[in-house]
């Protein structure tokens, strides 16, 4: 029986500070820990996913910029990390120039898709794409390449307002450039059980979106916040902390949903 094609999941939200990169790093680590072969594609010019996995800026000789302009392949830009089964295609500030470089090309939104359809990318079971906190050509490439989008949503007052804009964008992408794009799920991040407003946000989001919302809540957690400064995922930095345990639980939900979508 042929092995199913790898799953490409884009992690996106146009709002900054909602836990996109933290989710990308720790979900990827959790998937790798259970034996999946995982690649993170860092499409944020800030490069926080690369830094958070201990990839020094001076060591990023090639990056996702080279991938998008078509000068290098996935195999050439990918670097190993300290996490077994987890590699990264790192980011550099060069990504800020991608719009000028390929903005007039007819295939500009499909550059990442083409790169990830190359045979050498088939060694990965999961490819997670970490996006910048905006809707630009980088995010459009990530959405065009993915089978599904995972949305981290901070438990705060304006959460639903930002989410409706995001869902509209996903619908536009589906109707124009990627009809196969699905919402993998919405993960509620930075949850504080002592905060009544956070409890209300959880209730409202579940009421509006039902089973699209993961059961797992990612708590506000000091150890998770500290981990990137040590160049480690929280799961390696402190496996037993509440945040790490939540990401392991989220990984099992993601796998379950992916199996259901493959079977459908």
PDB file of C-alpha atoms in Angstrom, residues 7-229:
ATOM      1  CA  UNK A   7       0.139  16.782   4.908  1.00  0.00           C
ATOM      2  CA  UNK A   8       0.874  20.485   4.622  1.00  0.00           C
ATOM      3  CA  UNK A   9      -0.676  22.540   7.419  1.00  0.00           C
ATOM      4  CA  UNK A  10      -0.375  26.329   7.372  1.00  0.00           C
ATOM      5  CA  UNK A  11      -0.467  28.046  10.752  1.00  0.00           C
ATOM      6  CA  UNK A  12      -1.961  31.484  10.176  1.00  0.00           C
ATOM      7  CA  UNK A  13      -3.559  34.471  11.834  1.00  0.00           C
ATOM      8  CA  UNK A  14      -3.193  38.053  10.634  1.00  0.00           C
ATOM      9  CA  UNK A  15      -2.934  39.192  14.256  1.00  0.00           C
ATOM     10  CA  UNK A  16       0.455  39.130  15.944  1.00  0.00           C
ATOM     11  CA  UNK A  17       1.165  37.744  19.400  1.00  0.00           C
ATOM     12  CA  UNK A  18      -1.408  34.940  19.306  1.00  0.00           C
ATOM     13  CA  UNK A  19       1.059  32.066  19.582  1.00  0.00           C
ATOM     14  CA  UNK A  20       1.521  31.116  15.908  1.00  0.00           C
ATOM     15  CA  UNK A  21       5.238  30.422  16.101  1.00  0.00           C
ATOM     16  CA  UNK A  22       5.023  28.814  19.549  1.00  0.00           C
ATOM     17  CA  UNK A  23       2.311  26.527  18.196  1.00  0.00           C
ATOM     18  CA  UNK A  24       4.326  25.698  15.046  1.00  0.00           C
ATOM     19  CA  UNK A  25       7.457  24.809  17.041  1.00  0.00           C
ATOM     20  CA  UNK A  26       5.772  22.788  19.777  1.00  0.00           C
ATOM     21  CA  UNK A  27       3.224  21.026  17.586  1.00  0.00           C
ATOM     22  CA  UNK A  28       6.037  20.029  15.200  1.00  0.00           C
ATOM     23  CA  UNK A  29       8.141  18.774  18.131  1.00  0.00           C
ATOM     24  CA  UNK A  30       5.217  16.785  19.536  1.00  0.00           C
ATOM     25  CA  UNK A  31       4.563  15.187  16.119  1.00  0.00           C
ATOM     26  CA  UNK A  32       8.281  14.380  15.757  1.00  0.00           C
ATOM     27  CA  UNK A  33       8.324  12.878  19.275  1.00  0.00           C
ATOM     28  CA  UNK A  34       5.735  10.286  18.267  1.00  0.00           C
ATOM     29  CA  UNK A  35       7.756   9.249  15.224  1.00  0.00           C
ATOM     30  CA  UNK A  36       6.404  11.483  12.445  1.00  0.00           C
ATOM     31  CA  UNK A  37       8.968  13.017  10.084  1.00  0.00           C
ATOM     32  CA  UNK A  38       8.297  16.764  10.231  1.00  0.00           C
ATOM     33  CA  UNK A  39       9.446  19.908   8.416  1.00  0.00           C
ATOM     34  CA  UNK A  40       8.770  23.478   9.543  1.00  0.00           C
ATOM     35  CA  UNK A  41       8.803  26.068   6.752  1.00  0.00           C
ATOM     36  CA  UNK A  42       9.560  29.453   8.330  1.00  0.00           C
ATOM     37  CA  UNK A  43       7.893  32.105   6.148  1.00  0.00           C
ATOM     38  CA  UNK A  44       8.084  34.951   8.666  1.00  0.00           C
ATOM     39  CA  UNK A  45      10.923  37.417   7.910  1.00  0.00           C
ATOM     40  CA  UNK A  46      11.438  37.785  11.678  1.00  0.00           C
ATOM     41  CA  UNK A  47      12.560  34.148  11.697  1.00  0.00           C
ATOM     42  CA  UNK A  48      11.327  33.381  15.216  1.00  0.00           C
ATOM     43  CA  UNK A  49      10.610  29.727  14.455  1.00  0.00           C
ATOM     44  CA  UNK A  50      14.208  29.311  13.254  1.00  0.00           C
ATOM     45  CA  UNK A  51      15.603  31.083  16.332  1.00  0.00           C
ATOM     46  CA  UNK A  52      13.268  29.150  18.641  1.00  0.00           C
ATOM     47  CA  UNK A  53      14.716  25.907  17.292  1.00  0.00           C
ATOM     48  CA  UNK A  54      18.287  27.035  17.946  1.00  0.00           C
ATOM     49  CA  UNK A  55      19.248  27.941  14.350  1.00  0.00           C
ATOM     50  CA  UNK A  56      21.688  30.852  14.621  1.00  0.00           C
ATOM     51  CA  UNK A  57      21.166  33.650  12.083  1.00  0.00           C
ATOM     52  CA  UNK A  58      24.764  33.420  10.880  1.00  0.00           C
ATOM     53  CA  UNK A  59      24.243  29.738  10.011  1.00  0.00           C
ATOM     54  CA  UNK A  60      21.288  30.413   7.702  1.00  0.00           C
ATOM     55  CA  UNK A  61      23.233  30.442   4.464  1.00  0.00           C
ATOM     56  CA  UNK A  62      20.087  29.585   2.490  1.00  0.00           C
ATOM     57  CA  UNK A  63      16.497  30.258   3.435  1.00  0.00           C
ATOM     58  CA  UNK A  64      12.866  30.127   2.346  1.00  0.00           C
ATOM     59  CA  UNK A  65      13.631  33.232   0.269  1.00  0.00           C
ATOM     60  CA  UNK A  66      15.769  31.037  -2.007  1.00  0.00           C
ATOM     61  CA  UNK A  67      12.915  28.543  -2.153  1.00  0.00           C
ATOM     62  CA  UNK A  68      10.367  31.156  -3.270  1.00  0.00           C
ATOM     63  CA  UNK A  69      12.568  32.816  -5.878  1.00  0.00           C
ATOM     64  CA  UNK A  70      13.279  29.333  -7.246  1.00  0.00           C
ATOM     65  CA  UNK A  71      17.063  29.362  -6.899  1.00  0.00           C
ATOM     66  CA  UNK A  72      17.225  26.406  -4.460  1.00  0.00           C
ATOM     67  CA  UNK A  73      15.224  23.262  -3.688  1.00  0.00           C
ATOM     68  CA  UNK A  74      13.672  22.158  -0.383  1.00  0.00           C
ATOM     69  CA  UNK A  75      16.531  19.732   0.119  1.00  0.00           C
ATOM     70  CA  UNK A  76      19.093  22.510  -0.286  1.00  0.00           C
ATOM     71  CA  UNK A  77      17.545  25.028   2.132  1.00  0.00           C
ATOM     72  CA  UNK A  78      16.479  22.576   4.867  1.00  0.00           C
ATOM     73  CA  UNK A  79      18.528  22.286   8.065  1.00  0.00           C
ATOM     74  CA  UNK A  80      18.369  19.659  10.818  1.00  0.00           C
ATOM     75  CA  UNK A  81      17.380  20.719  14.351  1.00  0.00           C
ATOM     76  CA  UNK A  82      18.269  19.348  17.778  1.00  0.00           C
ATOM     77  CA  UNK A  83      14.905  17.542  17.739  1.00  0.00           C
ATOM     78  CA  UNK A  84      15.071  14.077  16.136  1.00  0.00           C
ATOM     79  CA  UNK A  85      12.741  13.769  13.092  1.00  0.00           C
ATOM     80  CA  UNK A  86      12.343  17.578  12.873  1.00  0.00           C
ATOM     81  CA  UNK A  87      13.953  19.768  10.180  1.00  0.00           C
ATOM     82  CA  UNK A  88      13.435  23.419   9.304  1.00  0.00           C
ATOM     83  CA  UNK A  89      13.598  25.544   6.174  1.00  0.00           C
ATOM     84  CA  UNK A  90      14.799  28.697   7.977  1.00  0.00           C
ATOM     85  CA  UNK A  91      13.891  32.306   7.381  1.00  0.00           C
ATOM     86  CA  UNK A  92      16.023  35.419   6.892  1.00  0.00           C
ATOM     87  CA  UNK A  93      15.184  39.100   6.453  1.00  0.00           C
ATOM     88  CA  UNK A  94      15.661  38.522   2.698  1.00  0.00           C
ATOM     89  CA  UNK A  95      12.012  37.441   2.706  1.00  0.00           C
ATOM     90  CA  UNK A  96      11.079  41.127   2.968  1.00  0.00           C
ATOM     91  CA  UNK A  97      12.225  41.452  -0.649  1.00  0.00           C
ATOM     92  CA  UNK A  98      10.196  38.558  -2.057  1.00  0.00           C
ATOM     93  CA  UNK A  99       7.284  40.771  -3.114  1.00  0.00           C
ATOM     94  CA  UNK A 100       9.593  42.898  -5.283  1.00  0.00           C
ATOM     95  CA  UNK A 101      11.383  39.845  -6.638  1.00  0.00           C
ATOM     96  CA  UNK A 102       8.405  37.734  -7.756  1.00  0.00           C
ATOM     97  CA  UNK A 103       5.404  40.083  -7.376  1.00  0.00           C
ATOM     98  CA  UNK A 104       4.890  40.440 -11.143  1.00  0.00           C
ATOM     99  CA  UNK A 105       5.252  36.740 -11.951  1.00  0.00           C
ATOM    100  CA  UNK A 106       2.087  34.884 -13.004  1.00  0.00           C
ATOM    101  CA  UNK A 107       2.817  31.985 -10.639  1.00  0.00           C
ATOM    102  CA  UNK A 108       3.752  34.214  -7.666  1.00  0.00           C
ATOM    103  CA  UNK A 109       1.252  32.654  -5.222  1.00  0.00           C
ATOM    104  CA  UNK A 110       2.185  29.085  -6.192  1.00  0.00           C
ATOM    105  CA  UNK A 111       5.954  29.235  -5.596  1.00  0.00           C
ATOM    106  CA  UNK A 112       5.852  27.415  -2.249  1.00  0.00           C
ATOM    107  CA  UNK A 113       3.348  24.866  -3.561  1.00  0.00           C
ATOM    108  CA  UNK A 114       5.680  23.991  -6.452  1.00  0.00           C
ATOM    109  CA  UNK A 115       8.682  23.692  -4.122  1.00  0.00           C
ATOM    110  CA  UNK A 116       6.821  21.382  -1.723  1.00  0.00           C
ATOM    111  CA  UNK A 117       5.521  19.174  -4.548  1.00  0.00           C
ATOM    112  CA  UNK A 118       9.113  18.244  -5.439  1.00  0.00           C
ATOM    113  CA  UNK A 119       9.907  14.530  -4.863  1.00  0.00           C
ATOM    114  CA  UNK A 120      12.458  15.284  -2.107  1.00  0.00           C
ATOM    115  CA  UNK A 121       9.712  16.830   0.062  1.00  0.00           C
ATOM    116  CA  UNK A 122       7.907  13.467   0.145  1.00  0.00           C
ATOM    117  CA  UNK A 123      10.187  12.239   2.959  1.00  0.00           C
ATOM    118  CA  UNK A 124       8.102  14.324   5.394  1.00  0.00           C
ATOM    119  CA  UNK A 125       4.849  13.125   6.946  1.00  0.00           C
ATOM    120  CA  UNK A 126       3.910  16.647   8.050  1.00  0.00           C
ATOM    121  CA  UNK A 127       4.995  20.059   6.792  1.00  0.00           C
ATOM    122  CA  UNK A 128       3.990  22.978   9.024  1.00  0.00           C
ATOM    123  CA  UNK A 129       4.223  26.472   7.535  1.00  0.00           C
ATOM    124  CA  UNK A 130       4.679  29.367   9.978  1.00  0.00           C
ATOM    125  CA  UNK A 131       3.300  32.619   8.520  1.00  0.00           C
ATOM    126  CA  UNK A 132       3.945  36.306   9.207  1.00  0.00           C
ATOM    127  CA  UNK A 133       1.204  38.184  11.116  1.00  0.00           C
ATOM    128  CA  UNK A 134      -0.279  39.748   7.973  1.00  0.00           C
ATOM    129  CA  UNK A 135      -1.949  38.826   4.704  1.00  0.00           C
ATOM    130  CA  UNK A 136       0.712  39.339   2.085  1.00  0.00           C
ATOM    131  CA  UNK A 137       2.310  37.317  -0.702  1.00  0.00           C
ATOM    132  CA  UNK A 138       4.088  35.072   1.839  1.00  0.00           C
ATOM    133  CA  UNK A 139       0.832  34.126   3.576  1.00  0.00           C
ATOM    134  CA  UNK A 140      -0.900  33.624   0.221  1.00  0.00           C
ATOM    135  CA  UNK A 141       1.891  31.215  -0.805  1.00  0.00           C
ATOM    136  CA  UNK A 142       1.410  29.330   2.463  1.00  0.00           C
ATOM    137  CA  UNK A 143      -2.367  29.060   1.971  1.00  0.00           C
ATOM    138  CA  UNK A 144      -2.011  28.065  -1.696  1.00  0.00           C
ATOM    139  CA  UNK A 145       0.379  25.231  -0.742  1.00  0.00           C
ATOM    140  CA  UNK A 146      -1.575  23.796   2.187  1.00  0.00           C
ATOM    141  CA  UNK A 147      -4.274  21.180   2.482  1.00  0.00           C
ATOM    142  CA  UNK A 148      -5.451  22.766   5.713  1.00  0.00           C
ATOM    143  CA  UNK A 149      -5.017  25.819   7.904  1.00  0.00           C
ATOM    144  CA  UNK A 150      -4.641  25.764  11.673  1.00  0.00           C
ATOM    145  CA  UNK A 151      -5.592  29.003  13.437  1.00  0.00           C
ATOM    146  CA  UNK A 152      -4.135  29.922  16.840  1.00  0.00           C
ATOM    147  CA  UNK A 153      -6.545  32.270  18.620  1.00  0.00           C
ATOM    148  CA  UNK A 154      -5.689  34.166  21.784  1.00  0.00           C
ATOM    149  CA  UNK A 155      -8.355  34.103  24.501  1.00  0.00           C
ATOM    150  CA  UNK A 156      -9.026  37.835  24.505  1.00  0.00           C
ATOM    151  CA  UNK A 157     -11.860  40.282  23.841  1.00  0.00           C
ATOM    152  CA  UNK A 158     -11.304  40.929  20.105  1.00  0.00           C
ATOM    153  CA  UNK A 159     -10.579  37.304  19.222  1.00  0.00           C
ATOM    154  CA  UNK A 160     -13.803  36.640  17.314  1.00  0.00           C
ATOM    155  CA  UNK A 161     -13.573  39.880  15.359  1.00  0.00           C
ATOM    156  CA  UNK A 162     -10.140  38.975  13.953  1.00  0.00           C
ATOM    157  CA  UNK A 163     -11.216  35.393  13.367  1.00  0.00           C
ATOM    158  CA  UNK A 164     -14.110  36.362  11.091  1.00  0.00           C
ATOM    159  CA  UNK A 165     -11.671  38.284   8.837  1.00  0.00           C
ATOM    160  CA  UNK A 166      -9.385  35.266   8.697  1.00  0.00           C
ATOM    161  CA  UNK A 167     -12.215  32.876   7.825  1.00  0.00           C
ATOM    162  CA  UNK A 168     -13.306  35.227   5.014  1.00  0.00           C
ATOM    163  CA  UNK A 169      -9.758  35.186   3.628  1.00  0.00           C
ATOM    164  CA  UNK A 170      -9.622  31.385   3.769  1.00  0.00           C
ATOM    165  CA  UNK A 171     -12.935  31.310   1.875  1.00  0.00           C
ATOM    166  CA  UNK A 172     -11.531  33.675  -0.782  1.00  0.00           C
ATOM    167  CA  UNK A 173      -8.407  31.505  -1.164  1.00  0.00           C
ATOM    168  CA  UNK A 174     -10.586  28.412  -1.491  1.00  0.00           C
ATOM    169  CA  UNK A 175     -12.722  29.990  -4.197  1.00  0.00           C
ATOM    170  CA  UNK A 176      -9.793  31.384  -6.195  1.00  0.00           C
ATOM    171  CA  UNK A 177      -6.422  29.648  -5.779  1.00  0.00           C
ATOM    172  CA  UNK A 178      -6.824  26.541  -3.607  1.00  0.00           C
ATOM    173  CA  UNK A 179     -10.210  24.776  -3.687  1.00  0.00           C
ATOM    174  CA  UNK A 180      -8.850  21.946  -1.492  1.00  0.00           C
ATOM    175  CA  UNK A 181      -8.037  24.203   1.481  1.00  0.00           C
ATOM    176  CA  UNK A 182      -9.799  23.211   4.687  1.00  0.00           C
ATOM    177  CA  UNK A 183      -9.820  24.568   8.236  1.00  0.00           C
ATOM    178  CA  UNK A 184      -7.856  21.973  10.212  1.00  0.00           C
ATOM    179  CA  UNK A 185      -8.960  23.581  13.444  1.00  0.00           C
ATOM    180  CA  UNK A 186      -8.848  26.559  15.755  1.00  0.00           C
ATOM    181  CA  UNK A 187      -6.596  26.279  18.792  1.00  0.00           C
ATOM    182  CA  UNK A 188      -7.266  28.566  21.739  1.00  0.00           C
ATOM    183  CA  UNK A 189      -3.993  29.884  23.160  1.00  0.00           C
ATOM    184  CA  UNK A 190      -2.835  31.834  26.237  1.00  0.00           C
ATOM    185  CA  UNK A 191      -5.807  30.575  28.235  1.00  0.00           C
ATOM    186  CA  UNK A 192      -5.965  31.654  31.877  1.00  0.00           C
ATOM    187  CA  UNK A 193      -8.568  29.671  33.797  1.00  0.00           C
ATOM    188  CA  UNK A 194      -8.701  32.361  36.529  1.00  0.00           C
ATOM    189  CA  UNK A 195      -9.836  34.969  34.008  1.00  0.00           C
ATOM    190  CA  UNK A 196     -13.613  35.192  33.473  1.00  0.00           C
ATOM    191  CA  UNK A 197     -13.155  36.924  30.104  1.00  0.00           C
ATOM    192  CA  UNK A 198     -10.987  34.041  28.837  1.00  0.00           C
ATOM    193  CA  UNK A 199     -13.679  31.573  29.881  1.00  0.00           C
ATOM    194  CA  UNK A 200     -16.263  33.670  28.010  1.00  0.00           C
ATOM    195  CA  UNK A 201     -14.109  33.793  24.836  1.00  0.00           C
ATOM    196  CA  UNK A 202     -13.777  29.986  24.894  1.00  0.00           C
ATOM    197  CA  UNK A 203     -17.530  29.651  25.270  1.00  0.00           C
ATOM    198  CA  UNK A 204     -18.255  32.153  22.443  1.00  0.00           C
ATOM    199  CA  UNK A 205     -15.767  30.609  19.995  1.00  0.00           C
ATOM    200  CA  UNK A 206     -17.098  27.093  20.645  1.00  0.00           C
ATOM    201  CA  UNK A 207     -20.665  28.325  20.208  1.00  0.00           C
ATOM    202  CA  UNK A 208     -19.854  29.968  16.847  1.00  0.00           C
ATOM    203  CA  UNK A 209     -17.550  27.312  15.406  1.00  0.00           C
ATOM    204  CA  UNK A 210     -18.480  24.082  17.150  1.00  0.00           C
ATOM    205  CA  UNK A 211     -16.233  21.121  16.442  1.00  0.00           C
ATOM    206  CA  UNK A 212     -13.788  23.221  14.384  1.00  0.00           C
ATOM    207  CA  UNK A 213     -12.359  24.273  17.779  1.00  0.00           C
ATOM    208  CA  UNK A 214      -9.895  21.831  19.336  1.00  0.00           C
ATOM    209  CA  UNK A 215     -10.731  20.446  22.759  1.00  0.00           C
ATOM    210  CA  UNK A 216      -7.184  21.224  23.906  1.00  0.00           C
ATOM    211  CA  UNK A 217      -6.666  24.664  25.456  1.00  0.00           C
ATOM    212  CA  UNK A 218      -3.089  25.988  25.453  1.00  0.00           C
ATOM    213  CA  UNK A 219      -2.557  27.674  28.834  1.00  0.00           C
ATOM    214  CA  UNK A 220      -0.629  30.874  29.486  1.00  0.00           C
ATOM    215  CA  UNK A 221       2.610  29.357  30.751  1.00  0.00           C
ATOM    216  CA  UNK A 222       5.915  30.905  31.847  1.00  0.00           C
ATOM    217  CA  UNK A 223       7.998  27.870  30.821  1.00  0.00           C
ATOM    218  CA  UNK A 224       6.587  28.005  27.272  1.00  0.00           C
ATOM    219  CA  UNK A 225       7.491  31.724  27.097  1.00  0.00           C
ATOM    220  CA  UNK A 226      11.037  31.096  28.370  1.00  0.00           C
ATOM    221  CA  UNK A 227      11.879  28.209  26.025  1.00  0.00           C
ATOM    222  CA  UNK A 228      12.628  30.197  22.795  1.00  0.00           C
ATOM    223  CA  UNK A 229      15.348  32.231  24.533  1.00  0.00           C
TER     224      UNK A 229
END
